[in-house]
Backbone as ProteinMPNN parsed JSONL, in Angstrom:
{"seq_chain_A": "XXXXXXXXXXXXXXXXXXXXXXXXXXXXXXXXXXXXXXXXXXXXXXXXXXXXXXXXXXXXXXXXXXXXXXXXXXXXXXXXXXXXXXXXXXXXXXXXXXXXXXXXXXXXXXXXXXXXXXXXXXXXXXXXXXXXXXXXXXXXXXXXXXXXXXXXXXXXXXXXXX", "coords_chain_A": {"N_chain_A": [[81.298, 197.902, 18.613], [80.874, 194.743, 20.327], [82.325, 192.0, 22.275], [81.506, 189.306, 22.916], [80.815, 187.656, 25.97], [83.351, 188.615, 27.158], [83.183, 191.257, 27.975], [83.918, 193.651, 26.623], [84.218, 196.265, 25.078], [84.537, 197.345, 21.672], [85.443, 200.578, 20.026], [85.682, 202.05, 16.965], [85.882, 204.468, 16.6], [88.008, 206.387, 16.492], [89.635, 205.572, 13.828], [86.964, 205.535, 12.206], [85.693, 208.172, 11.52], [88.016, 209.077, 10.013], [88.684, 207.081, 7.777], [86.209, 207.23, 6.542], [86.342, 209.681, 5.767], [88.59, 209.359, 3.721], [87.481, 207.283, 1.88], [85.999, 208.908, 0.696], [86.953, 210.491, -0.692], [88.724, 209.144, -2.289], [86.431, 207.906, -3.985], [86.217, 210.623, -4.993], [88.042, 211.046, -6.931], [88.378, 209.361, -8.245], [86.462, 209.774, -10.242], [87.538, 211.877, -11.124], [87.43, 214.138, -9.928], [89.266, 216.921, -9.035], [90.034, 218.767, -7.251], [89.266, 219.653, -4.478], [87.15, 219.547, -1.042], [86.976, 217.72, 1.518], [84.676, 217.157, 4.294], [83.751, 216.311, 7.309], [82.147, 216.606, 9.076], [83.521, 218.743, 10.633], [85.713, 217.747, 12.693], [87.441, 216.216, 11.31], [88.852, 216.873, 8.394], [89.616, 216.835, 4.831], [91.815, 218.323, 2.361], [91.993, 218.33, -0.834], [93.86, 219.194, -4.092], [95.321, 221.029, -6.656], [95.659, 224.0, -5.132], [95.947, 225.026, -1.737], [93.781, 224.29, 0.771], [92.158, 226.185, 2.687], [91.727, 225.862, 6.512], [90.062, 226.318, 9.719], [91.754, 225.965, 12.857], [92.035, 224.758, 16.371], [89.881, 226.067, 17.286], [87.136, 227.071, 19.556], [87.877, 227.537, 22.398], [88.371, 230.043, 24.751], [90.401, 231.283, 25.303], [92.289, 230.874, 23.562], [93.078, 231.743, 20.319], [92.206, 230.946, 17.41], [93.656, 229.549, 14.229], [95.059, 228.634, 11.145], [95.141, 226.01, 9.178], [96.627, 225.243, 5.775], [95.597, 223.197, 3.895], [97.301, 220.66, 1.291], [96.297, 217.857, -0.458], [96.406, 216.801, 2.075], [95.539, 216.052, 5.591], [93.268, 216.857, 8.067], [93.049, 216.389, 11.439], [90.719, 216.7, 14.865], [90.756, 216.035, 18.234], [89.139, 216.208, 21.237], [87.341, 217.073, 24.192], [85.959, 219.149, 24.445], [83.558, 219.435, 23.22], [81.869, 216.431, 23.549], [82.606, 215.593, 26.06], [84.451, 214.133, 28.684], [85.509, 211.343, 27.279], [87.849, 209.238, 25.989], [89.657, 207.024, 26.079], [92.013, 205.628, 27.727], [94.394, 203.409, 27.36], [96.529, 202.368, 28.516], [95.996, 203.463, 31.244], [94.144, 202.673, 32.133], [91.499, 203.837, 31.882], [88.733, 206.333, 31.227], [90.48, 209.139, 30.692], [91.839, 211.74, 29.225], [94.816, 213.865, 28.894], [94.977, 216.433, 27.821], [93.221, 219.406, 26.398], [92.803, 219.316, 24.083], [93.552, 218.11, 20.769], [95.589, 218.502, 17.313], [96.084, 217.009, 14.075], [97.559, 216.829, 11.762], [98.02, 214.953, 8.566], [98.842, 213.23, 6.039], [97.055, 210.807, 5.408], [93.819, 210.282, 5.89], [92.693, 208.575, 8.092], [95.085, 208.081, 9.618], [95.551, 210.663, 10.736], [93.055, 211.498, 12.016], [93.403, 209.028, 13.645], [95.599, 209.64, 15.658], [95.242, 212.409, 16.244], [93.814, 211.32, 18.493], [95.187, 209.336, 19.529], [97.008, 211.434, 21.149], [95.913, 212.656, 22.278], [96.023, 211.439, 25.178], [98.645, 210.706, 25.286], [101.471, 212.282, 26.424], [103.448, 215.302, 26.779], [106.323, 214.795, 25.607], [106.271, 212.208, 25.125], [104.64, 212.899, 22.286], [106.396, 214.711, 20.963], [108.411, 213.05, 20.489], [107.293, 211.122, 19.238], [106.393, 212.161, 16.887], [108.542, 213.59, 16.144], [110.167, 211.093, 14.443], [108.33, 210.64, 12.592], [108.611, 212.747, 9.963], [106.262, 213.677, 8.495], [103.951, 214.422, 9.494], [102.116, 216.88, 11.977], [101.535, 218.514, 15.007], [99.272, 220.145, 16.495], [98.636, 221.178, 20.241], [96.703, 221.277, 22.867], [97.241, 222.297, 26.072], [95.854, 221.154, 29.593], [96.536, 223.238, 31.443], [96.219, 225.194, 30.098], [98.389, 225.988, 27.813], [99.755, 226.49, 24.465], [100.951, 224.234, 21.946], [103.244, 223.407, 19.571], [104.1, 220.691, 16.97], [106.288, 219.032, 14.714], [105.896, 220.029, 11.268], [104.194, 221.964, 9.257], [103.62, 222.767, 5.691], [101.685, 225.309, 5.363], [100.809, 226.903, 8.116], [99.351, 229.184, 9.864], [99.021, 231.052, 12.814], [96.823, 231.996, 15.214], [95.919, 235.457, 15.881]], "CA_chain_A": [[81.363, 196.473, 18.472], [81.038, 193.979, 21.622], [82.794, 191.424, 22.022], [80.39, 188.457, 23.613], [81.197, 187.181, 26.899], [84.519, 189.54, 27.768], [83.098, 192.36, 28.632], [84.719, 194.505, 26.279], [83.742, 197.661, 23.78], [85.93, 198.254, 20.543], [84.811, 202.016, 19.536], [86.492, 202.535, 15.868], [85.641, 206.14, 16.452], [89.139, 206.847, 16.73], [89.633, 206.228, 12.658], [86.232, 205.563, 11.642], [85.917, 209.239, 10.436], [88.803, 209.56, 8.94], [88.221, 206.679, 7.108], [84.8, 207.593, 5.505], [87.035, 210.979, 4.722], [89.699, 208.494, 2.555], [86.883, 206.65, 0.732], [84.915, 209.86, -0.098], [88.151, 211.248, -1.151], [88.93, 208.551, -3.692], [85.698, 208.317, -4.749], [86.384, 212.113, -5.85], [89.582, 211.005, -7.75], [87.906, 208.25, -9.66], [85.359, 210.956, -10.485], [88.282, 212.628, -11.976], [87.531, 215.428, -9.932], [90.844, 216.943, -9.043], [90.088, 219.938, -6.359], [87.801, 219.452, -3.408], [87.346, 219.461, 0.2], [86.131, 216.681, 3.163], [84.711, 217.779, 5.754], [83.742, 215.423, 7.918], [81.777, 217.307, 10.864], [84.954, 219.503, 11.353], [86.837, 216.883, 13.486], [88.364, 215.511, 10.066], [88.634, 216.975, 6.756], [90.729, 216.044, 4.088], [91.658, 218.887, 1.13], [93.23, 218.065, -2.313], [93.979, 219.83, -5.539], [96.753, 222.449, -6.622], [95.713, 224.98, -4.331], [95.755, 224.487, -0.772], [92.441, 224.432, 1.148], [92.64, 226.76, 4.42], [90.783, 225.194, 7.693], [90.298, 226.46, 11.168], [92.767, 224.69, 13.665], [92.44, 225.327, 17.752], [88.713, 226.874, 17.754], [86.3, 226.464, 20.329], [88.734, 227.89, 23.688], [88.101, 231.392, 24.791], [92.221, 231.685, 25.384], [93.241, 230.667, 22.254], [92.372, 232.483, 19.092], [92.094, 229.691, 16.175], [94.549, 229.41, 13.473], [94.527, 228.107, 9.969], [96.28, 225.001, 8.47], [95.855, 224.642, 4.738], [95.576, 221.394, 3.37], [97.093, 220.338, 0.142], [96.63, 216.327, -0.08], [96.326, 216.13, 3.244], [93.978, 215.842, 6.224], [93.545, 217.675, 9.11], [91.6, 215.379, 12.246], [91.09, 217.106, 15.85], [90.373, 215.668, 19.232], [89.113, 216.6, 22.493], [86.595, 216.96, 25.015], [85.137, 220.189, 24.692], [81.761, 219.01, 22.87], [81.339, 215.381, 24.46], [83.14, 215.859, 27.501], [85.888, 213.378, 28.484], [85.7, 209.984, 26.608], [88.964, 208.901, 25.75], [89.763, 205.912, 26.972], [93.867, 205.826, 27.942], [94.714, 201.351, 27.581], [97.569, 202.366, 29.703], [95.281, 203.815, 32.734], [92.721, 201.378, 31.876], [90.288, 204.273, 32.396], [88.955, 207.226, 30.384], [91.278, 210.034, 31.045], [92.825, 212.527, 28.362], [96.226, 214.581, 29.543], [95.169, 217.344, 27.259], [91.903, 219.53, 26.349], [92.404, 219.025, 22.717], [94.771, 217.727, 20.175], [95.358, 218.088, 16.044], [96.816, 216.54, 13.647], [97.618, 216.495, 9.894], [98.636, 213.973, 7.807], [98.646, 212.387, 4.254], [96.308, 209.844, 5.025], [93.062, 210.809, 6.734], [92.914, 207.534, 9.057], [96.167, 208.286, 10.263], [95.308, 212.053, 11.254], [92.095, 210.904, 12.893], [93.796, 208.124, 15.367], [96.483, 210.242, 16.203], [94.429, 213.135, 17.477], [92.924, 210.791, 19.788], [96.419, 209.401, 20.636], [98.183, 212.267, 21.214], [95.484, 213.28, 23.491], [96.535, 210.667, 26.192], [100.061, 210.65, 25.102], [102.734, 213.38, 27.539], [104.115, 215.891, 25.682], [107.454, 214.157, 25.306], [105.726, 211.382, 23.985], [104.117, 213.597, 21.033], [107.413, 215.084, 20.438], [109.166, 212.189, 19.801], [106.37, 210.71, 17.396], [106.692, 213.34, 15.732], [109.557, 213.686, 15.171], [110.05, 209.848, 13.676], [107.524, 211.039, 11.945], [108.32, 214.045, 9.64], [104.983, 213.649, 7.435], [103.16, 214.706, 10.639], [102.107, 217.774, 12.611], [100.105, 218.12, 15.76], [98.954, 221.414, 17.727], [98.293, 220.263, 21.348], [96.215, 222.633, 24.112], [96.788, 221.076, 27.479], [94.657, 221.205, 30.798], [96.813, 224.276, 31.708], [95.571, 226.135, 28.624], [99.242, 226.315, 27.266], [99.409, 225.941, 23.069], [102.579, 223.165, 21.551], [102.935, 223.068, 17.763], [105.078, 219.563, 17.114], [106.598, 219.213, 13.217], [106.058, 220.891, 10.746], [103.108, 221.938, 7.931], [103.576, 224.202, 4.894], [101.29, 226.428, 5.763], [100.45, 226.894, 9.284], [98.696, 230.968, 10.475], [98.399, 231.275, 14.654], [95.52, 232.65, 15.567], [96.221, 236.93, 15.989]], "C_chain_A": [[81.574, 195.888, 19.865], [81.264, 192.942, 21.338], [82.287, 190.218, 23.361], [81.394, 187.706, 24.684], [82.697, 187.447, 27.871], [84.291, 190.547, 28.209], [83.534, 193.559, 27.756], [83.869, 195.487, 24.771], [84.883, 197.761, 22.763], [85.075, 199.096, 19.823], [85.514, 201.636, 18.431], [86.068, 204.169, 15.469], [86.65, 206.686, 16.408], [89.566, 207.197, 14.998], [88.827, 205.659, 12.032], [86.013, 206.519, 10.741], [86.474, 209.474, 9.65], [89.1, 208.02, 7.724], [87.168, 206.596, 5.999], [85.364, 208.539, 4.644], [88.082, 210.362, 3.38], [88.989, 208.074, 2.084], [85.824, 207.727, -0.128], [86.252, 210.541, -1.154], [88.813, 210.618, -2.761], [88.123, 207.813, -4.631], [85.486, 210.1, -6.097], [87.305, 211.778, -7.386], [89.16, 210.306, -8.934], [86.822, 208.73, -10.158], [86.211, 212.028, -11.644], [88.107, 214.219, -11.842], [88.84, 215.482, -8.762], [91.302, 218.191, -7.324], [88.811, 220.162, -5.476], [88.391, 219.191, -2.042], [86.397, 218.833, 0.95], [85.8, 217.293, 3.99], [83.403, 216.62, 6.353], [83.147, 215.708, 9.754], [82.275, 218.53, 11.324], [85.95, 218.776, 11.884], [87.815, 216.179, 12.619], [87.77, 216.161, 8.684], [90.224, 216.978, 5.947], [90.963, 217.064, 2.362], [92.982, 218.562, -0.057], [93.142, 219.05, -3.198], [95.78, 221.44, -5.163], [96.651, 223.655, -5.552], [95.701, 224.444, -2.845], [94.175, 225.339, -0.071], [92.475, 225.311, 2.707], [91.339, 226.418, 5.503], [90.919, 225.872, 8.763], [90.985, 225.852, 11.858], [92.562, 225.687, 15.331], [91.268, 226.394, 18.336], [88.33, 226.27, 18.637], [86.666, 226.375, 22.057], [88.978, 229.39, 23.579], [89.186, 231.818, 25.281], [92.713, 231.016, 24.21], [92.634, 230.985, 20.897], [93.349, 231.037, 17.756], [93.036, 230.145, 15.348], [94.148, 228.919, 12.066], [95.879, 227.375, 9.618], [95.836, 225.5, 7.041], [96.676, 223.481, 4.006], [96.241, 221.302, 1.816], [97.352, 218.682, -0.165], [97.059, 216.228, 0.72], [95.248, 216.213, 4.137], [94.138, 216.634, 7.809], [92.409, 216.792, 10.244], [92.041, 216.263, 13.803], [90.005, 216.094, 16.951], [90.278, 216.008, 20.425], [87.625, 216.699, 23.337], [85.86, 218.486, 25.821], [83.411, 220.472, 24.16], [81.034, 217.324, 23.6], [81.58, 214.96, 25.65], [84.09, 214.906, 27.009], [85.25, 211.551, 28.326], [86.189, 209.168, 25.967], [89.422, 208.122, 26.489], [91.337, 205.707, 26.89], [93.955, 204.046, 28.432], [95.742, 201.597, 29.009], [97.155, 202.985, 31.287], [94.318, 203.082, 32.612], [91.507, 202.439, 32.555], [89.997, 205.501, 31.205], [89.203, 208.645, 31.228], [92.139, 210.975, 30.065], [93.916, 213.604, 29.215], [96.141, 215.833, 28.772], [93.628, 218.001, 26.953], [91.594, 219.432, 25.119], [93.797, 218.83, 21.767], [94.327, 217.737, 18.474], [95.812, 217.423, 15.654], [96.72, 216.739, 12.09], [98.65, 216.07, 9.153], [98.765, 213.607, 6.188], [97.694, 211.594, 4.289], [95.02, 210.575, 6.313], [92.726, 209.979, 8.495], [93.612, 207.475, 9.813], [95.132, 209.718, 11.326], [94.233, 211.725, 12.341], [92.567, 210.118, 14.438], [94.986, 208.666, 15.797], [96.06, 211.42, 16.698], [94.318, 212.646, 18.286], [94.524, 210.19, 20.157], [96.947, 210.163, 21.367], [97.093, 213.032, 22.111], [95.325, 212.667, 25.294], [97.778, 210.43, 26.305], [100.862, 211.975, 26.297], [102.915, 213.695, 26.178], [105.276, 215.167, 24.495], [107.257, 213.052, 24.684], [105.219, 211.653, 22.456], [105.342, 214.246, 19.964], [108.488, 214.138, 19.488], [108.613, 211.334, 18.89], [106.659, 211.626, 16.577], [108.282, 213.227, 15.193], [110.723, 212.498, 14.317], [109.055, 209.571, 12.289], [107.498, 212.225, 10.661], [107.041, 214.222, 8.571], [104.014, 214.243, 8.557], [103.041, 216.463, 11.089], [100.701, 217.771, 12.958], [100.474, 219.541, 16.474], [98.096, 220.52, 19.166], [97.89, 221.763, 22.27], [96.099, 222.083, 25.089], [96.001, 221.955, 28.197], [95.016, 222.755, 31.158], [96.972, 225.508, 31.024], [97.202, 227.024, 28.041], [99.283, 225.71, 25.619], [100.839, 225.351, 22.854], [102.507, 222.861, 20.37], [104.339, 221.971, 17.69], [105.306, 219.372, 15.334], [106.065, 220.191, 12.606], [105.32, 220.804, 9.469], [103.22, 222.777, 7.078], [103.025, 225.388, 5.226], [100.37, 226.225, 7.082], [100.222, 228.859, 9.987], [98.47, 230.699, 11.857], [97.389, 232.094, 14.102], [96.071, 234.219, 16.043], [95.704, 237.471, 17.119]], "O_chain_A": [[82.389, 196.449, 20.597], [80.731, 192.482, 20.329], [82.673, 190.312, 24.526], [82.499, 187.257, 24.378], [83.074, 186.823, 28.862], [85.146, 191.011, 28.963], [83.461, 194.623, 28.371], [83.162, 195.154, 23.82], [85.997, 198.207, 23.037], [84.152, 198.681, 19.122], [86.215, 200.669, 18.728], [85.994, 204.773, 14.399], [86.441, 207.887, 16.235], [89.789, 208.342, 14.603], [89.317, 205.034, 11.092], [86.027, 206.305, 9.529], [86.058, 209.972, 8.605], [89.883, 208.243, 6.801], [87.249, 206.058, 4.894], [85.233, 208.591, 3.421], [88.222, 210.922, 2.292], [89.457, 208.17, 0.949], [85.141, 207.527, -1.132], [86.126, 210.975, -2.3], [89.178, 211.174, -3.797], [88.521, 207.248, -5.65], [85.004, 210.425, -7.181], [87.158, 212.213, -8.528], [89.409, 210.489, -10.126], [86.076, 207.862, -10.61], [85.77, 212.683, -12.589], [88.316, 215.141, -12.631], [89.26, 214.624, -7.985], [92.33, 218.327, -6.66], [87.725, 220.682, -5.733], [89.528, 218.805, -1.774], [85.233, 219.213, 1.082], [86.569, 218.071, 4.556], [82.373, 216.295, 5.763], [83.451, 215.332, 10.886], [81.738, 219.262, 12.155], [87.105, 219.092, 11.598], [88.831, 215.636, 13.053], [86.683, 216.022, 8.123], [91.393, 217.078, 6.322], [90.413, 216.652, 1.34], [94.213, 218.568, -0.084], [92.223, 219.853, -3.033], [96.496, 222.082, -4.395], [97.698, 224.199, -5.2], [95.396, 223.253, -2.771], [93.689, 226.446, -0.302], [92.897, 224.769, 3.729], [90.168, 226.711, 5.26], [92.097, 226.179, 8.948], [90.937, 224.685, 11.469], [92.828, 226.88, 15.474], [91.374, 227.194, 19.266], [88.753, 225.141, 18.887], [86.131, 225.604, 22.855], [89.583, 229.939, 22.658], [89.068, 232.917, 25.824], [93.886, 230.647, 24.247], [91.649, 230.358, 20.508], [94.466, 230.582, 17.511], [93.412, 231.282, 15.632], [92.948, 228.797, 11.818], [97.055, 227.733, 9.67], [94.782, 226.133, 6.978], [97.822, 223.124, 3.733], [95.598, 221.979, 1.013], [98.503, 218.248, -0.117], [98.144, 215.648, 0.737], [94.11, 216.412, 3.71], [95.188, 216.836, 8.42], [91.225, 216.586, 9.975], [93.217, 216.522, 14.061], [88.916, 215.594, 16.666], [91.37, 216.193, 20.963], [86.721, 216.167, 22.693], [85.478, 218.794, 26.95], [82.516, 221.247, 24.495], [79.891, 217.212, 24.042], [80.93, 214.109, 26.257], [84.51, 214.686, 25.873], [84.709, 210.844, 29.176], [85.532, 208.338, 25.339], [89.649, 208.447, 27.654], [91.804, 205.635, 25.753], [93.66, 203.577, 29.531], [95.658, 201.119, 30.141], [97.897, 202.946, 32.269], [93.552, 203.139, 33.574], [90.755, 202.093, 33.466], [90.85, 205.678, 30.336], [88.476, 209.139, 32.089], [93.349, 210.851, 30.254], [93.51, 214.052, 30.288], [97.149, 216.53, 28.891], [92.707, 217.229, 27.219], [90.414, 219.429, 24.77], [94.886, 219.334, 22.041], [93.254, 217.268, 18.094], [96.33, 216.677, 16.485], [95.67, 216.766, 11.448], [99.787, 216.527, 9.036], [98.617, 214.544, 5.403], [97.188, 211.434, 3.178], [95.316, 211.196, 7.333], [92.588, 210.509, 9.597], [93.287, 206.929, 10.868], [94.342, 209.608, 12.263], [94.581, 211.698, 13.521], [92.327, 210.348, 15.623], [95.54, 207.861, 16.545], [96.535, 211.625, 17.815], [94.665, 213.268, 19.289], [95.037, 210.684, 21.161], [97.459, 209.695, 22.384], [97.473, 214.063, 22.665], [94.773, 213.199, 26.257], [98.183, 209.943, 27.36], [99.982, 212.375, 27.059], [102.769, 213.123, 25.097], [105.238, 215.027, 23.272], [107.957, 212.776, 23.709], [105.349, 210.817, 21.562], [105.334, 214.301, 18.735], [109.071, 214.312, 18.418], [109.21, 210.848, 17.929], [107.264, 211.54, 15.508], [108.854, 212.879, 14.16], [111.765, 212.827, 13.751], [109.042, 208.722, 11.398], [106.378, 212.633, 10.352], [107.145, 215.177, 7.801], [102.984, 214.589, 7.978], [103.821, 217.257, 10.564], [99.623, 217.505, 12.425], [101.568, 219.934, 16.877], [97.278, 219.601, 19.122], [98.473, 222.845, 22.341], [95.12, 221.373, 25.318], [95.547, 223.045, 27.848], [94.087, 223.562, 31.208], [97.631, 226.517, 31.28], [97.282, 228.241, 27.876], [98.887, 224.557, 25.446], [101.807, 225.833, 23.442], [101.691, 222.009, 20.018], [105.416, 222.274, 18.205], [104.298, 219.631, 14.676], [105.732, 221.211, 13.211], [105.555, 219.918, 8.647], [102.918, 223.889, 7.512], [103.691, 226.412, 5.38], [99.37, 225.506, 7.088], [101.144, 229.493, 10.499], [97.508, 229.952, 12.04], [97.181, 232.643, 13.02], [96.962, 234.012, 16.867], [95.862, 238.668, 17.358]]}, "name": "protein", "num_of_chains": 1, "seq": "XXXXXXXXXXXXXXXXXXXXXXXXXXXXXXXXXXXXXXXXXXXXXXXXXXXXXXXXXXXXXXXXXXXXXXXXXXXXXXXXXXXXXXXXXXXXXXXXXXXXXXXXXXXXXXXXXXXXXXXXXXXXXXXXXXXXXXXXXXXXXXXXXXXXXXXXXXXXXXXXXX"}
């Protein structure tokens, strides 16, 4: 969206996806189907029903062997700059700059999960920490520049990578 005669871009790529993932999701419901899984590219999916849904988390870095969340009514959204390079635009550097090479998240709501990847990939650690933990509905795996891994709250079921 442009915004005529300012100069200015508003992306909603941040929780566009995970938006489409919340209206496909309760399209399911009012379907009255009860056990299913979003997927949304990979960068956002969203699994419900009694069982939990198990996802990849932290692929796609040849030092870090992937992991598995699984989902039960909730959403899993990741962000980073290992398929489009760096295009994260940081308000507070007024430039695009991410502080990390990739960031998750999973939430209850898919919209959430979505724009908090992309926060929490311009955010400082200490910043992520303390969302979080204001937060306890949350949890974010973070892989910074210096290819160290940071798991922040806390998800039922959460597998490292072996």
């Amino acid at each position: 969206m442009d915004v005529q005669g300012a100069g200015l871009d508003l992306d909603l790529g941040a929780i566009g996806k995970g938006l489409a993932v919340e209206k496909a999701a309760a399209l399911f419901l009012d379907w009255e189907i009860e056990d299913f899984l979003v997927n949304a590219g990979g960068s956002t999916v969203y699994g419900c029903g009694q069982k939990p849904w198990p996802v990849a988390v932290g692929g796609g870095f040849d030092f870090f062997k992937p992991g598995k969340v699984y989902l039960k009514n909730r959403a899993l959204s990741g962000s980073g700059h290992e398929v489009k390079g760096e295009h994260i635009f940081d308000p507070r550097e007024k430039r695009q700059q991410s502080r990390h090479l990739a960031a998750w998240v999973s939430h209850p709501s898919a919209p959430w999960s979505d724009a908090l990847s992309t926060a929490f990939m311009v955010m400082d650690l200490e910043e992520i920490e303390a969302f979080v933990r204001n937060h306890p509905e949350l949890w974010a795996l973070v892989l910074t520049r210096d290819k160290k891994s940071f798991q922040f709250g806390h998800v039922d079921c959460y597998e490292p990578g072996l």
